mmCIF file of C-alpha atoms in Angstrom:
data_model
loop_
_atom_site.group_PDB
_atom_site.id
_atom_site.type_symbol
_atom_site.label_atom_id
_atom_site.label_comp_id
_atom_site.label_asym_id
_atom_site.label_seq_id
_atom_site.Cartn_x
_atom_site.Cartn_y
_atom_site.Cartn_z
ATOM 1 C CA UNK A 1420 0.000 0.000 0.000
ATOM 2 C CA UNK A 1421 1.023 3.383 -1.003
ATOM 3 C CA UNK A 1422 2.115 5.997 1.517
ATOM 4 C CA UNK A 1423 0.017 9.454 1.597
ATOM 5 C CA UNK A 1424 3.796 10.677 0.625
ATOM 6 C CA UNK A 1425 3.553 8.592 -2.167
ATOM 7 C CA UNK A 1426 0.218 9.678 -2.874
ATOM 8 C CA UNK A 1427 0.335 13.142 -3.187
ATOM 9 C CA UNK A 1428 3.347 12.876 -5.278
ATOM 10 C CA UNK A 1429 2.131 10.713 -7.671
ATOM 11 C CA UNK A 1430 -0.930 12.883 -7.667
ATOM 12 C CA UNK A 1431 1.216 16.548 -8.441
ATOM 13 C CA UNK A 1432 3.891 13.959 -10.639
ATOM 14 C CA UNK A 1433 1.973 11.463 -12.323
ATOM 15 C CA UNK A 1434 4.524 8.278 -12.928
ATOM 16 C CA UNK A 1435 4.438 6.602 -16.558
ATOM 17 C CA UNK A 1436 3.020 3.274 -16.180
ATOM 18 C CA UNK A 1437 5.674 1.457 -16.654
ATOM 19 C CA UNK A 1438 7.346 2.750 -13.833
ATOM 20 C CA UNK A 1439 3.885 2.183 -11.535
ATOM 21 C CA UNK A 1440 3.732 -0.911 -12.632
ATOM 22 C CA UNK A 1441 7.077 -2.363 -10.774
ATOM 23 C CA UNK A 1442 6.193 -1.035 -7.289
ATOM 24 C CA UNK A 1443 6.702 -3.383 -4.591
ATOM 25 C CA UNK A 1444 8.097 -5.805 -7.738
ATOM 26 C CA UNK A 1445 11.294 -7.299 -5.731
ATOM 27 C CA UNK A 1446 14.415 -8.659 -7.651
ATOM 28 C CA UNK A 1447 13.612 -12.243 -6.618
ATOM 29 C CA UNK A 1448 10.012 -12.008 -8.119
ATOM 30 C CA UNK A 1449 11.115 -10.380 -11.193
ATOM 31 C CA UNK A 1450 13.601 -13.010 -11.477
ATOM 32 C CA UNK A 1451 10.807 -15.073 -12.449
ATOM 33 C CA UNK A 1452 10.843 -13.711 -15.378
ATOM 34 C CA UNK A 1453 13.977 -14.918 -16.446
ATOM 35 C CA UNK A 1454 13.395 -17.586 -19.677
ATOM 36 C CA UNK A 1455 17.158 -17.406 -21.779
ATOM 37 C CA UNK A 1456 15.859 -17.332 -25.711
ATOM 38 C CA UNK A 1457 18.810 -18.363 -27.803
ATOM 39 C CA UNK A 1458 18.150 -17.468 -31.228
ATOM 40 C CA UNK A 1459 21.259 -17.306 -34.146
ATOM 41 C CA UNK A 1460 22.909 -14.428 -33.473
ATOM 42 C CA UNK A 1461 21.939 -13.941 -29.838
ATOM 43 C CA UNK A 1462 20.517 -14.342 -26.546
ATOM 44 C CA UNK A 1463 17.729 -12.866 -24.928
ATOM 45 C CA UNK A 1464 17.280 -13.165 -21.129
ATOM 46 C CA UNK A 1465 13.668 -13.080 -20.875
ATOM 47 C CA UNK A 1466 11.200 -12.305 -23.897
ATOM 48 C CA UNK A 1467 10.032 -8.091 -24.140
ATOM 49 C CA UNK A 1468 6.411 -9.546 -24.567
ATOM 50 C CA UNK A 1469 6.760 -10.318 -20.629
ATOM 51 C CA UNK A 1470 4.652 -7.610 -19.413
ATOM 52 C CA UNK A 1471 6.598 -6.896 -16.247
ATOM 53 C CA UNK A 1472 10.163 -6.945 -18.612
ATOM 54 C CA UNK A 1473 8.744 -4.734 -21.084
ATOM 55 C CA UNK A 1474 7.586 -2.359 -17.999
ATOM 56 C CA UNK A 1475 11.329 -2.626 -16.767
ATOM 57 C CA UNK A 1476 12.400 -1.474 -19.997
ATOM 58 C CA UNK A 1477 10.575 0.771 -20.552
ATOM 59 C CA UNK A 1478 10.978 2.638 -17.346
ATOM 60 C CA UNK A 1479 15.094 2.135 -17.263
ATOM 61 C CA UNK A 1480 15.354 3.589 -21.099
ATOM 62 C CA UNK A 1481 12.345 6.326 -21.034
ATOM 63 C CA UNK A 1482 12.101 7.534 -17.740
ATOM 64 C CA UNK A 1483 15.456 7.204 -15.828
ATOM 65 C CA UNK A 1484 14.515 4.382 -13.277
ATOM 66 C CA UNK A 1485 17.403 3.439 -10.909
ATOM 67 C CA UNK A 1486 14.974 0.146 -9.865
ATOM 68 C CA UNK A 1487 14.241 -0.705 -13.288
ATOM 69 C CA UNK A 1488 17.884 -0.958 -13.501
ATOM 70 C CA UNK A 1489 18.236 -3.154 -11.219
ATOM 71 C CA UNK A 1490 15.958 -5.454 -11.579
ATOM 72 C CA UNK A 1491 17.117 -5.978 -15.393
ATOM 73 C CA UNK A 1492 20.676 -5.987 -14.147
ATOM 74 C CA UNK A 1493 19.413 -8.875 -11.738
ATOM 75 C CA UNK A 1494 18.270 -11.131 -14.714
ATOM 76 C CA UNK A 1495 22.173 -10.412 -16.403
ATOM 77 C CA UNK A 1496 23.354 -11.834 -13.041
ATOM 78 C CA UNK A 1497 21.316 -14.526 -13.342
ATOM 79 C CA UNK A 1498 22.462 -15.493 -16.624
ATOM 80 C CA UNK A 1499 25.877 -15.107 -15.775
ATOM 81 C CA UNK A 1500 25.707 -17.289 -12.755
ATOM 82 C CA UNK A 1501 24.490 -20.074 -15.025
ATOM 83 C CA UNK A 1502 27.492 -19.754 -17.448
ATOM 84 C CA UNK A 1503 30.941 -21.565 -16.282
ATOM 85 C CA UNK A 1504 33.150 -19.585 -14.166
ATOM 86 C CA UNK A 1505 35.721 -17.143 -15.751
ATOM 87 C CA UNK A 1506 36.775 -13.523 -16.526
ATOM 88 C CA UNK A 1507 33.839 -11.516 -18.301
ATOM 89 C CA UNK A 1508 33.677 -8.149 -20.008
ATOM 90 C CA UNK A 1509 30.435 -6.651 -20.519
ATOM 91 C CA UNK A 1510 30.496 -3.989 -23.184
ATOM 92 C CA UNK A 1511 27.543 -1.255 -23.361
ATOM 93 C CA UNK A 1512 26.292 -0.450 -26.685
ATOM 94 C CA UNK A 1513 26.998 3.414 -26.708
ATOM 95 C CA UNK A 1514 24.407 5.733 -27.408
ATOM 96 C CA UNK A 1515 25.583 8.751 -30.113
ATOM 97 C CA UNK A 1516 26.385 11.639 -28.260
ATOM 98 C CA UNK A 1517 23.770 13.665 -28.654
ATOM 99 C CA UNK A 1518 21.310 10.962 -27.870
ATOM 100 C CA UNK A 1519 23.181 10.727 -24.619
ATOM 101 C CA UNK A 1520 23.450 14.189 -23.423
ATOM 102 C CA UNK A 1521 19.120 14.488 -24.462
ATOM 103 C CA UNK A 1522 18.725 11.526 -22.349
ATOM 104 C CA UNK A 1523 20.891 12.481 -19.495
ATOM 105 C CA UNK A 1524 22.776 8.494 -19.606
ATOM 106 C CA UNK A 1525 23.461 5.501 -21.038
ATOM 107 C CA UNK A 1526 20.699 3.075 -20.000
ATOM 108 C CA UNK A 1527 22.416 0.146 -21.233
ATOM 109 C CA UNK A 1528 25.922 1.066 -19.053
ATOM 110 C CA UNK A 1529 23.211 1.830 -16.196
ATOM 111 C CA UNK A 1530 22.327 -2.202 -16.155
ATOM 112 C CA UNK A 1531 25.812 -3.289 -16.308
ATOM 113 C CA UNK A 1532 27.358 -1.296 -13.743
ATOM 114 C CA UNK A 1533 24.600 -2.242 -10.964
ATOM 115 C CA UNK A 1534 25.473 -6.264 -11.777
ATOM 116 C CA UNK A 1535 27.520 -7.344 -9.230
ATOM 117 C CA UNK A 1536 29.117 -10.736 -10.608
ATOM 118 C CA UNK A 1537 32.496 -12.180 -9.600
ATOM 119 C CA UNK A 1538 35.354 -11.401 -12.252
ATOM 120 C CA UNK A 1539 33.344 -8.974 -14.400
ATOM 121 C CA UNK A 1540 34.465 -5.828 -15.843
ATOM 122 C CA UNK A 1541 32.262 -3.368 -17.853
ATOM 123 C CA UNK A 1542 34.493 -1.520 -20.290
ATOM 124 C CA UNK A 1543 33.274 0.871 -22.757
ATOM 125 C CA UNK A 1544 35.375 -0.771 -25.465
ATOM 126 C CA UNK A 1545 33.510 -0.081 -28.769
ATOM 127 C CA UNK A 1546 32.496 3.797 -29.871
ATOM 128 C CA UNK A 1547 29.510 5.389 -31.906
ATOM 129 C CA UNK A 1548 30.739 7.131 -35.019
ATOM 130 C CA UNK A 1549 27.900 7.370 -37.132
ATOM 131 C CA UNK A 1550 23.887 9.421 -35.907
ATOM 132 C CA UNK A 1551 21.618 6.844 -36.635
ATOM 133 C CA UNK A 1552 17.897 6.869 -36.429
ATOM 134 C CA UNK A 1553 15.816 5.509 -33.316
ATOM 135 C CA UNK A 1554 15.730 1.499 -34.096
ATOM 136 C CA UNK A 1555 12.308 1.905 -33.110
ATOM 137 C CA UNK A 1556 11.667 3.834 -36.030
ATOM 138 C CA UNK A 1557 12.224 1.552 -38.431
ATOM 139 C CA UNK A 1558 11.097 -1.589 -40.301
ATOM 140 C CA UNK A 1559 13.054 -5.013 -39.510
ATOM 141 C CA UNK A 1560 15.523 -4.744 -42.714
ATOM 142 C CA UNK A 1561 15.805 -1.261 -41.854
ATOM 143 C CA UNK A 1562 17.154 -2.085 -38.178
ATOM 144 C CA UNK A 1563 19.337 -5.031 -39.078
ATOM 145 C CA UNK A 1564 21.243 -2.586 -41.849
ATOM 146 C CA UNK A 1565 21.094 0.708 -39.585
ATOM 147 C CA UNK A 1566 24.128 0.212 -37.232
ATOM 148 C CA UNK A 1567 26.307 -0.535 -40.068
ATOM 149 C CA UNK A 1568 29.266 1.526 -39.936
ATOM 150 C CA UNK A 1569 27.668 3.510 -37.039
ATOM 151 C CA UNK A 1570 30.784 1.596 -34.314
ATOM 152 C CA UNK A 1571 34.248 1.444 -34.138
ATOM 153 C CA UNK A 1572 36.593 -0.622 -31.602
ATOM 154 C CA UNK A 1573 37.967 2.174 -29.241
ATOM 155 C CA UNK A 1574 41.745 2.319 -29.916
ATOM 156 C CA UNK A 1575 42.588 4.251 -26.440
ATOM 157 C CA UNK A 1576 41.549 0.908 -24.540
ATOM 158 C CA UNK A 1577 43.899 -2.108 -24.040
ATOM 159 C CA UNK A 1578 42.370 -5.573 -23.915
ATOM 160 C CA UNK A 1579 45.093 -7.620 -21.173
ATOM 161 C CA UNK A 1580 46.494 -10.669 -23.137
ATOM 162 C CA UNK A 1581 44.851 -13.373 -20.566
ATOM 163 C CA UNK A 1582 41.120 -11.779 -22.017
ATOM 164 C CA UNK A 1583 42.086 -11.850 -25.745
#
């Protein structure tokens, strides 16, 4: 149950629903939602049709939630607690620079920072060159040809020989 706090700020600041939606929603009951999809070219940790996942997207990307960060960074732990033991980089997919400073961060680096996981680094080791329209704006083809030239391997970071 909601405070009166709670209340009256919801009430003056009305909360998108996707961030109302994971009140009281704990990591181990979002964890639930966990269900690895392997498809060719990648993984997915849980599918975005998953009401409550979609919510916790929507919420970290849109509207700068710390706890919808967490809870997504909880299903990364979860994945990499199923994988065999060794030294892991996780690299964010950088946002262009002006999409960055309109959005005020990096929601993907957001998630990987907050998962705490033995022997994992997150390194921003790849770079956005290239503006490139919102994914979300376009048509499947569209999105699979979009990044295409739009990243570049960062030259000022050195990969240690044990992780090459």
């Amino acid at each position: 149950m909601l405070d009166s706090y709670t209340q009256l700020l919801d009430l003056i600041f009305p909360p998108h629903p996707s961030v109302k939606k994971l009140r009281g929603v704990t990591p181990p009951m979002f964890n639930c939602h966990y269900d690895l999809i392997q498809t060719p070219f990648a993984y997915a940790l849980s599918s975005y049709q998953d009401e409550l996942v979609n919510a916790a997207i929507t919420a970290n990307k849109f509207h700068n939630s710390k706890a919808a960060a967490h809870l997504l960074a909880g299903l990364l732990h979860t994945y990499l607690a199923s994988l065999p033991h060794k030294k892991t980089w996780l690299v964010p997919i950088p946002l262009s620079a002006k999409r960055e400073r309109e959005r005020g961060f990096n929601q993907v680096q957001r998630v990987l920072e907050l998962v705490n996981y033995p022997d994992t680094t997150v390194t921003s080791l790849i770079k956005k060159v290239k503006e490139t329209p919102p994914q979300t704006a376009l048509g499947r083809q569209e999105r699979l040809n979009n990044p295409k030239g739009a990243f570049v391997i960062r030259k000022d970071v050195t990969i240690p020989k044990n992780h090459r």
